[in-house]
Short mmCIF file of C-alpha atoms in Angstrom, two decimals:
data_model
loop_
_atom_site.label_atom_id
_atom_site.label_comp_id
_atom_site.label_asym_id
_atom_site.label_seq_id
_atom_site.Cartn_x
_atom_site.Cartn_y
_atom_site.Cartn_z
CA MET A 886 -44.69 83.05 11.54
CA ASP A 887 -47.50 85.14 10.10
CA GLN A 888 -48.15 85.41 6.42
CA PRO A 889 -48.06 88.98 5.04
CA ASN A 890 -51.45 90.62 4.56
CA ASP A 891 -50.92 91.38 0.87
CA SER A 892 -50.15 87.73 0.02
CA VAL A 893 -53.07 85.61 -1.15
CA VAL A 894 -51.02 82.43 -1.63
CA SER A 895 -51.57 80.17 1.37
CA ASP A 896 -49.61 77.20 0.04
CA PHE A 897 -47.27 76.13 -2.74
CA VAL A 898 -47.49 73.15 -5.08
CA LEU A 899 -44.29 71.15 -5.46
CA LEU A 900 -43.96 69.52 -8.87
CA GLY A 901 -41.52 66.94 -7.54
CA LEU A 902 -39.01 64.83 -9.43
CA SER A 903 -41.09 62.80 -11.87
CA ASP A 904 -44.63 62.24 -13.17
CA SER A 905 -44.12 58.54 -13.82
CA TRP A 906 -45.63 56.28 -11.15
CA GLU A 907 -42.97 53.56 -11.62
CA THR A 908 -40.17 56.12 -11.34
CA ARG A 909 -41.69 57.61 -8.20
CA VAL A 910 -41.98 54.20 -6.53
CA PHE A 911 -38.35 53.46 -7.41
CA LEU A 912 -37.25 56.85 -6.05
CA MET A 913 -39.30 56.38 -2.89
CA LEU A 914 -37.59 53.06 -2.14
CA THR A 915 -34.16 54.45 -3.04
CA PHE A 916 -34.43 57.56 -0.90
CA SER A 917 -35.95 55.61 1.99
CA LEU A 918 -32.84 53.41 2.02
CA LEU A 919 -30.56 56.45 1.64
CA TYR A 920 -32.27 58.29 4.48
CA SER A 921 -32.03 55.24 6.74
CA GLY A 922 -28.33 55.04 5.91
CA ILE A 923 -27.89 58.75 6.64
CA ILE A 924 -29.50 58.48 10.07
CA LEU A 925 -27.82 55.24 11.13
CA GLY A 926 -24.39 56.00 9.63
CA ASN A 927 -24.01 59.54 10.93
CA LEU A 928 -25.43 58.83 14.38
CA PHE A 929 -23.10 55.82 14.61
CA ILE A 930 -20.13 58.13 14.01
CA VAL A 931 -21.40 60.47 16.74
CA PHE A 932 -21.82 57.54 19.14
CA LEU A 933 -18.38 56.16 18.26
CA VAL A 934 -16.65 59.49 18.89
CA ILE A 935 -18.40 59.83 22.26
CA ALA A 936 -17.86 56.22 23.36
CA ASP A 937 -14.21 55.75 22.31
CA CYS A 938 -11.75 57.78 24.36
CA HIS A 939 -9.12 57.40 21.62
CA LEU A 940 -11.29 59.59 19.37
CA HIS A 941 -11.54 62.46 21.85
CA SER A 942 -9.51 64.79 19.65
CA PRO A 943 -10.28 68.02 17.75
CA MET A 944 -10.58 66.30 14.38
CA TYR A 945 -13.20 63.81 15.54
CA PHE A 946 -15.06 66.40 17.59
CA LEU A 947 -15.54 68.38 14.39
CA LEU A 948 -16.40 65.20 12.46
CA ALA A 949 -19.12 64.33 15.00
CA ASN A 950 -20.62 67.80 14.62
CA LEU A 951 -20.47 67.48 10.83
CA SER A 952 -22.31 64.14 11.07
CA LEU A 953 -25.02 65.68 13.27
CA ASN A 954 -25.40 68.55 10.83
CA ASP A 955 -25.75 66.08 7.93
CA VAL A 956 -28.65 64.47 9.79
CA TRP A 957 -30.38 67.86 10.16
CA VAL A 958 -29.69 68.86 6.53
CA SER A 959 -31.22 65.70 5.10
CA SER A 960 -34.13 65.79 7.55
CA THR A 961 -35.23 69.21 6.27
CA THR A 962 -36.15 67.81 2.84
CA ILE A 963 -35.88 64.02 2.46
CA PRO A 964 -38.83 62.90 4.67
CA LYS A 965 -41.15 65.38 2.94
CA MET A 966 -39.88 64.29 -0.48
CA ILE A 967 -40.41 60.59 0.32
CA SER A 968 -43.99 61.17 1.45
CA ASP A 969 -44.72 63.35 -1.61
CA LEU A 970 -43.45 60.74 -4.08
CA LEU A 971 -46.63 58.70 -3.58
CA LYS A 972 -48.93 61.71 -3.83
CA GLU A 973 -50.40 63.13 -7.00
CA TYR A 974 -50.91 66.59 -5.47
CA LYS A 975 -47.89 67.74 -3.50
CA VAL A 976 -48.66 70.77 -1.32
CA ILE A 977 -46.60 72.63 1.25
CA SER A 978 -48.04 75.49 3.28
CA PHE A 979 -46.60 78.99 3.11
CA GLN A 980 -45.35 78.77 6.71
CA SER A 981 -43.81 75.32 6.19
CA CYS A 982 -42.12 76.49 2.99
CA MET A 983 -40.56 79.49 4.72
CA THR A 984 -39.47 77.33 7.66
CA GLN A 985 -37.85 74.80 5.34
CA ILE A 986 -35.94 77.54 3.52
CA CYS A 987 -34.74 78.98 6.80
CA PHE A 988 -33.45 75.68 8.16
CA ILE A 989 -31.80 74.69 4.86
CA HIS A 990 -29.69 77.85 4.88
CA ILE A 991 -28.91 77.70 8.60
CA MET A 992 -27.60 74.16 8.24
CA GLY A 993 -25.79 75.09 5.03
CA GLY A 994 -23.96 77.88 6.84
CA VAL A 995 -23.02 75.54 9.69
CA GLU A 996 -21.71 72.97 7.20
CA MET A 997 -19.49 75.51 5.46
CA VAL A 998 -17.91 76.70 8.70
CA LEU A 999 -17.36 73.12 9.90
CA LEU A 1000 -15.64 72.20 6.62
CA ARG A 1001 -13.39 75.25 6.97
CA ALA A 1002 -12.64 74.29 10.58
CA MET A 1003 -11.73 70.74 9.51
CA ALA A 1004 -9.43 72.13 6.82
CA PHE A 1005 -7.73 74.34 9.43
CA ASP A 1006 -7.44 71.32 11.73
CA ARG A 1007 -5.67 69.31 9.01
CA TYR A 1008 -3.39 72.25 8.20
CA THR A 1009 -2.37 72.54 11.86
CA ALA A 1010 -1.88 68.79 12.29
CA ILE A 1011 0.28 68.43 9.16
CA CYS A 1012 2.15 71.74 9.02
CA LYS A 1013 2.46 72.55 12.75
CA PRO A 1014 2.31 69.21 14.57
CA LEU A 1015 4.24 70.38 17.65
CA HIS A 1016 1.73 73.16 18.31
CA TYR A 1017 -1.36 71.20 17.30
CA LEU A 1018 -2.87 70.64 20.75
CA ASN A 1019 -2.21 74.23 21.78
CA ILE A 1020 -3.80 75.69 18.67
CA MET A 1021 -6.73 73.26 18.43
CA SER A 1022 -7.69 73.48 22.08
CA PRO A 1023 -11.16 72.41 23.27
CA LYS A 1024 -12.11 76.08 23.59
CA ILE A 1025 -11.20 76.73 19.95
CA CYS A 1026 -13.10 73.66 18.76
CA VAL A 1027 -16.26 74.72 20.61
CA SER A 1028 -15.79 78.24 19.23
CA PHE A 1029 -15.78 76.84 15.67
CA VAL A 1030 -19.11 75.10 16.28
CA VAL A 1031 -20.67 78.20 17.85
CA LEU A 1032 -19.34 80.34 15.00
CA GLY A 1033 -20.92 77.92 12.54
CA TRP A 1034 -24.37 78.29 14.10
CA VAL A 1035 -24.06 82.06 14.35
CA THR A 1036 -22.94 82.27 10.72
CA GLY A 1037 -25.77 80.01 9.61
CA VAL A 1038 -28.42 82.04 11.41
CA ILE A 1039 -27.10 85.36 10.08
CA HIS A 1040 -26.76 83.94 6.56
CA ALA A 1041 -30.34 82.60 6.56
CA MET A 1042 -32.01 85.55 8.24
CA SER A 1043 -30.33 88.13 6.03
CA GLN A 1044 -32.25 86.66 3.07
CA PHE A 1045 -35.29 85.32 4.87
CA SER A 1046 -36.20 88.73 6.33
CA PHE A 1047 -37.15 90.17 2.93
CA VAL A 1048 -38.35 87.00 1.17
CA VAL A 1049 -41.01 86.32 3.80
CA ASN A 1050 -42.49 89.79 3.18
CA LEU A 1051 -42.67 89.49 -0.61
CA PRO A 1052 -46.19 89.62 -2.12
CA PHE A 1053 -47.34 86.26 -3.51
CA CYS A 1054 -50.58 86.87 -5.35
CA GLY A 1055 -50.91 84.26 -8.07
CA PRO A 1056 -48.44 81.59 -9.26
CA ASN A 1057 -47.73 78.96 -6.63
CA LYS A 1058 -46.09 76.05 -8.48
CA ILE A 1059 -42.46 75.27 -7.57
CA ASP A 1060 -40.64 73.03 -10.03
CA SER A 1061 -38.74 71.15 -7.36
CA PHE A 1062 -39.17 68.80 -4.40
CA TYR A 1063 -38.29 71.46 -1.81
CA CYS A 1064 -38.56 75.21 -1.19
CA ASP A 1065 -35.60 77.51 -1.69
CA PHE A 1066 -34.99 81.21 -2.23
CA PRO A 1067 -34.45 81.22 -6.04
CA ARG A 1068 -37.61 79.26 -6.81
CA VAL A 1069 -39.82 81.13 -4.36
CA ILE A 1070 -38.60 84.59 -5.39
CA LYS A 1071 -39.59 83.85 -9.00
CA LEU A 1072 -43.22 83.45 -7.84
CA ALA A 1073 -43.39 86.88 -6.18
CA CYS A 1074 -45.66 89.49 -7.75
CA THR A 1075 -42.95 92.13 -7.93
CA ASP A 1076 -39.77 93.02 -9.74
CA ASN A 1077 -37.54 90.29 -8.35
CA ALA A 1078 -34.26 91.27 -10.06
CA LYS A 1079 -32.86 93.03 -6.99
CA PHE A 1080 -33.89 90.17 -4.71
CA GLU A 1081 -32.22 87.67 -7.02
CA PHE A 1082 -29.07 89.79 -6.84
CA VAL A 1083 -29.17 89.80 -3.02
CA VAL A 1084 -29.46 86.00 -2.91
CA ALA A 1085 -26.69 85.57 -5.50
CA ALA A 1086 -24.46 88.03 -3.63
CA ASN A 1087 -25.11 86.33 -0.29
CA SER A 1088 -25.39 82.60 -0.95
CA GLY A 1089 -23.35 82.67 -4.16
CA PHE A 1090 -20.46 84.61 -2.68
CA MET A 1091 -20.48 82.49 0.47
CA SER A 1092 -20.51 79.23 -1.52
CA MET A 1093 -17.82 80.20 -4.04
CA GLY A 1094 -15.66 81.98 -1.47
CA THR A 1095 -15.69 79.04 0.93
CA PHE A 1096 -15.09 76.53 -1.87
CA PHE A 1097 -12.03 78.28 -3.29
CA LEU A 1098 -10.71 79.04 0.19
CA LEU A 1099 -10.87 75.34 1.03
CA LEU A 1100 -9.15 74.36 -2.21
CA LEU A 1101 -6.39 76.91 -1.55
CA SER A 1102 -5.98 75.57 1.97
CA TYR A 1103 -5.56 71.99 0.77
CA ALA A 1104 -3.18 73.10 -1.99
CA PHE A 1105 -1.09 75.02 0.55
CA ILE A 1106 -0.95 71.95 2.79
CA LEU A 1107 0.23 69.74 -0.06
CA VAL A 1108 2.87 72.25 -1.19
CA THR A 1109 4.16 72.58 2.38
CA VAL A 1110 4.38 68.81 2.82
CA ARG A 1111 6.12 68.40 -0.56
CA LYS A 1112 8.80 70.90 0.41
CA ARG A 1113 9.56 68.93 3.56
CA SER A 1114 9.58 65.43 2.15
CA ALA A 1115 8.36 63.92 -1.08
CA GLY A 1116 7.55 60.69 0.76
CA ASP A 1117 5.11 62.43 3.07
CA LEU A 1118 3.15 63.81 0.12
CA SER A 1119 1.38 60.51 -0.52
CA LYS A 1120 0.39 60.26 3.15
CA ALA A 1121 -1.01 63.78 3.07
CA LEU A 1122 -2.96 63.01 -0.10
CA VAL A 1123 -4.53 59.97 1.57
CA THR A 1124 -5.45 62.06 4.61
CA LEU A 1125 -6.92 64.94 2.61
CA SER A 1126 -8.63 62.97 -0.14
CA ALA A 1127 -11.69 62.29 2.02
CA HIS A 1128 -12.03 65.98 2.89
CA ILE A 1129 -11.62 67.08 -0.74
CA THR A 1130 -14.23 64.56 -1.90
CA VAL A 1131 -16.78 65.86 0.61
CA VAL A 1132 -16.03 69.48 -0.33
CA VAL A 1133 -16.50 68.90 -4.06
CA LEU A 1134 -19.74 66.95 -3.55
CA PHE A 1135 -21.20 69.58 -1.25
CA PHE A 1136 -20.24 72.78 -3.07
CA THR A 1137 -20.88 71.84 -6.70
CA PRO A 1138 -24.71 72.11 -6.45
CA CYS A 1139 -24.46 75.26 -4.29
CA ILE A 1140 -22.27 77.05 -6.83
CA PHE A 1141 -24.44 75.92 -9.73
CA LEU A 1142 -27.64 77.24 -8.13
CA TYR A 1143 -26.54 80.38 -6.30
CA ALA A 1144 -23.48 81.73 -8.10
CA TRP A 1145 -24.87 81.40 -11.63
CA PRO A 1146 -27.85 83.44 -12.85
CA PHE A 1147 -31.08 81.99 -11.56
CA PRO A 1148 -31.77 78.76 -13.48
CA THR A 1149 -34.64 78.43 -15.88
CA SER A 1150 -34.30 74.64 -16.19
CA SER A 1151 -35.09 72.02 -13.58
CA ILE A 1152 -31.63 70.48 -13.52
CA ASP A 1153 -30.75 72.19 -10.23
CA LYS A 1154 -33.27 70.12 -8.27
CA TYR A 1155 -31.49 66.94 -9.36
CA LEU A 1156 -28.11 68.38 -8.44
CA PHE A 1157 -29.34 69.24 -4.96
CA ILE A 1158 -30.09 65.58 -4.33
CA ALA A 1159 -26.32 65.38 -3.85
CA ASP A 1160 -26.47 67.85 -0.95
CA PHE A 1161 -29.56 66.47 0.74
CA ALA A 1162 -29.14 62.72 0.21
CA ILE A 1163 -25.93 61.55 -1.45
CA THR A 1164 -23.30 63.57 0.44
CA PRO A 1165 -24.78 62.91 3.93
CA ALA A 1166 -25.00 59.20 3.06
CA LEU A 1167 -21.44 59.05 1.70
CA ASN A 1168 -19.79 60.97 4.55
CA PRO A 1169 -19.88 58.04 7.04
CA VAL A 1170 -18.56 55.70 4.34
CA ILE A 1171 -15.79 58.07 3.23
CA TYR A 1172 -14.57 58.87 6.73
CA THR A 1173 -14.85 55.24 7.85
CA LEU A 1174 -13.17 53.44 4.97
CA ARG A 1175 -10.38 56.00 4.54
CA ASN A 1176 -9.66 56.56 8.23
CA LYS A 1177 -7.57 54.07 10.18
CA ASP A 1178 -8.52 55.48 13.59
CA ILE A 1179 -12.24 55.03 12.89
CA ARG A 1180 -11.72 51.46 11.65
CA VAL A 1181 -9.71 50.58 14.75
CA ALA A 1182 -12.33 52.20 16.98
CA ILE A 1183 -15.04 50.09 15.32
CA GLN A 1184 -12.99 46.95 16.00
CA ARG A 1185 -12.53 47.97 19.65
CA LEU A 1186 -16.26 48.62 19.98
CA PHE A 1187 -17.07 45.23 18.43
CA ILE A 1188 -14.64 43.39 20.72
CA ARG A 1189 -15.94 45.27 23.75
CA SER A 1190 -19.55 44.50 22.86
CA LEU A 1191 -18.74 40.84 22.24
CA SER A 1192 -16.89 40.43 25.53
CA TYR A 1193 -19.69 42.21 27.40
CA SER A 1194 -22.26 39.93 25.78
CA LEU A 1195 -20.27 36.81 26.67
CA HIS A 1196 -19.79 38.04 30.24
CA ASN A 1197 -23.52 38.64 30.67
CA ARG A 1198 -24.34 35.25 29.19
CA SER A 1199 -21.97 33.48 31.58
CA SER A 1200 -23.18 35.41 34.63
CA ASN A 1201 -26.85 34.83 33.83
CA SER A 1202 -26.51 31.13 33.07
CA PRO A 1203 -27.69 28.76 35.87
CA PRO A 1204 -25.04 26.89 37.87
CA PRO A 1205 -24.21 23.38 36.65
CA LEU A 1206 -26.41 20.63 38.01
CA THR A 1207 -24.64 18.39 40.56
CA PRO A 1208 -26.04 15.18 41.95
CA PRO A 1209 -27.36 15.49 45.51
CA PRO A 1210 -25.02 14.16 48.22
CA ALA A 1211 -25.62 10.60 49.28
CA VAL A 1212 -27.40 10.26 52.60
CA LEU A 1213 -25.84 7.64 54.84
CA THR A 1214 -28.44 5.79 56.92
CA PRO A 1215 -27.42 3.78 59.98
CA PRO A 1216 -27.94 0.00 59.78
CA LEU A 1217 -31.16 -1.31 61.16
CA HIS A 1218 -30.82 -3.14 64.50
CA HIS A 1219 -33.28 -5.81 65.45
CA THR A 1220 -34.72 -5.00 68.81
CA GLN A 1221 -36.43 -7.50 71.05
CA VAL A 1222 -39.78 -6.49 72.41
CA ALA A 1223 -40.52 -7.85 75.89
CA PHE A 1224 -43.98 -9.04 76.68
#
C-alpha cells in the first residue's frame, strides 16, 4: 500500500486512553486478561462445535463463525493498545493505520451479516420448525458466511478507496487508541464535509439499518410465539435474550460514532472498548451460560477427556509385580566313588 505523493504525514500519533501511569498499568493488566479470555473462550467454542457431533447444526455453525470473527475483531486493536499503554509516545505508521481501518470495517461487516443470519436462524427454528432443516441447509449457511465476507470487503473498500488518497499535510494526532475513518478524515488537509457524509451514509446507515432490522426480527418472533401459546413466550425470551444482549452491546457504539455527526469529544473511544474487548469477551460467557446444548457438550467433552486420560494411564502403567515361580530342585543323592 503506497502512500499518496501529496501526503507528508508518514505516521500518526495515538493519544491513547489515559496520561496517568497508574491508570495505564491497570488498563494494561485488565485488557491483557480480557484479550486472553477472548482468545481462549472463542476458540474453545469453535473447537467444541467442531468436536461435538451434537452441535453440527446451522445455529452452532454460525456461532462458531461469529466466535472466529470476534477473535479477528479484537486482534485488530487490542494487542496494539496493550503494547502502547506502557509507551509515552504511541506511533502508528500511515500504512499500518490504513490497514487497521480496513480490517476493522471488514470484520464489522462480517459481524453484522452473521448476526442477521443468526436472527433468521432463530426465526426459522421457532416460527417454522417443520421446515427448519430444509431452509437452513448447509449450502445456505455457507452462503451466509460468504455473503458476510463479501459485504465486509465492499463496505470497507467503498470508504477506504477515497480515504487512503486524502492529503495529510500537517496534523497527525488521533485522540484514540486505534485508527478509524472519522478520526483520520478530520486530519486531512481538505474540506472533509463530503467525506464525513459518505462515511455517515455508509457505516451509519449500515449500523442503524441492521440494528433496527434485528430488533424488528426479534419482535416479530416474539409476537408470533405469543399468538400460538403464551407459555412458549417465556421459552422464546430465554432463547433470544442472549442474541439481543449481543446485538445491543455491539451496535450501540457503532450507532453513536457513525450515525451521529462526527464527535468532537473523546467519549467514542471509550464506547468502542465494548466492541473490541467487552463484547468479544462476553460472547462465550453469554452463549455458554444461557445455552443448554453448549453446557451439555462441555460436560460430554469433560467426561470424554477424563475417560481417555484414565484409559491412557491404565494402559501405560506397568503390569503388577508377581513373585517368580518356585524352582523345584531334585533331592541330592549320595553317590559312592569307587577307587
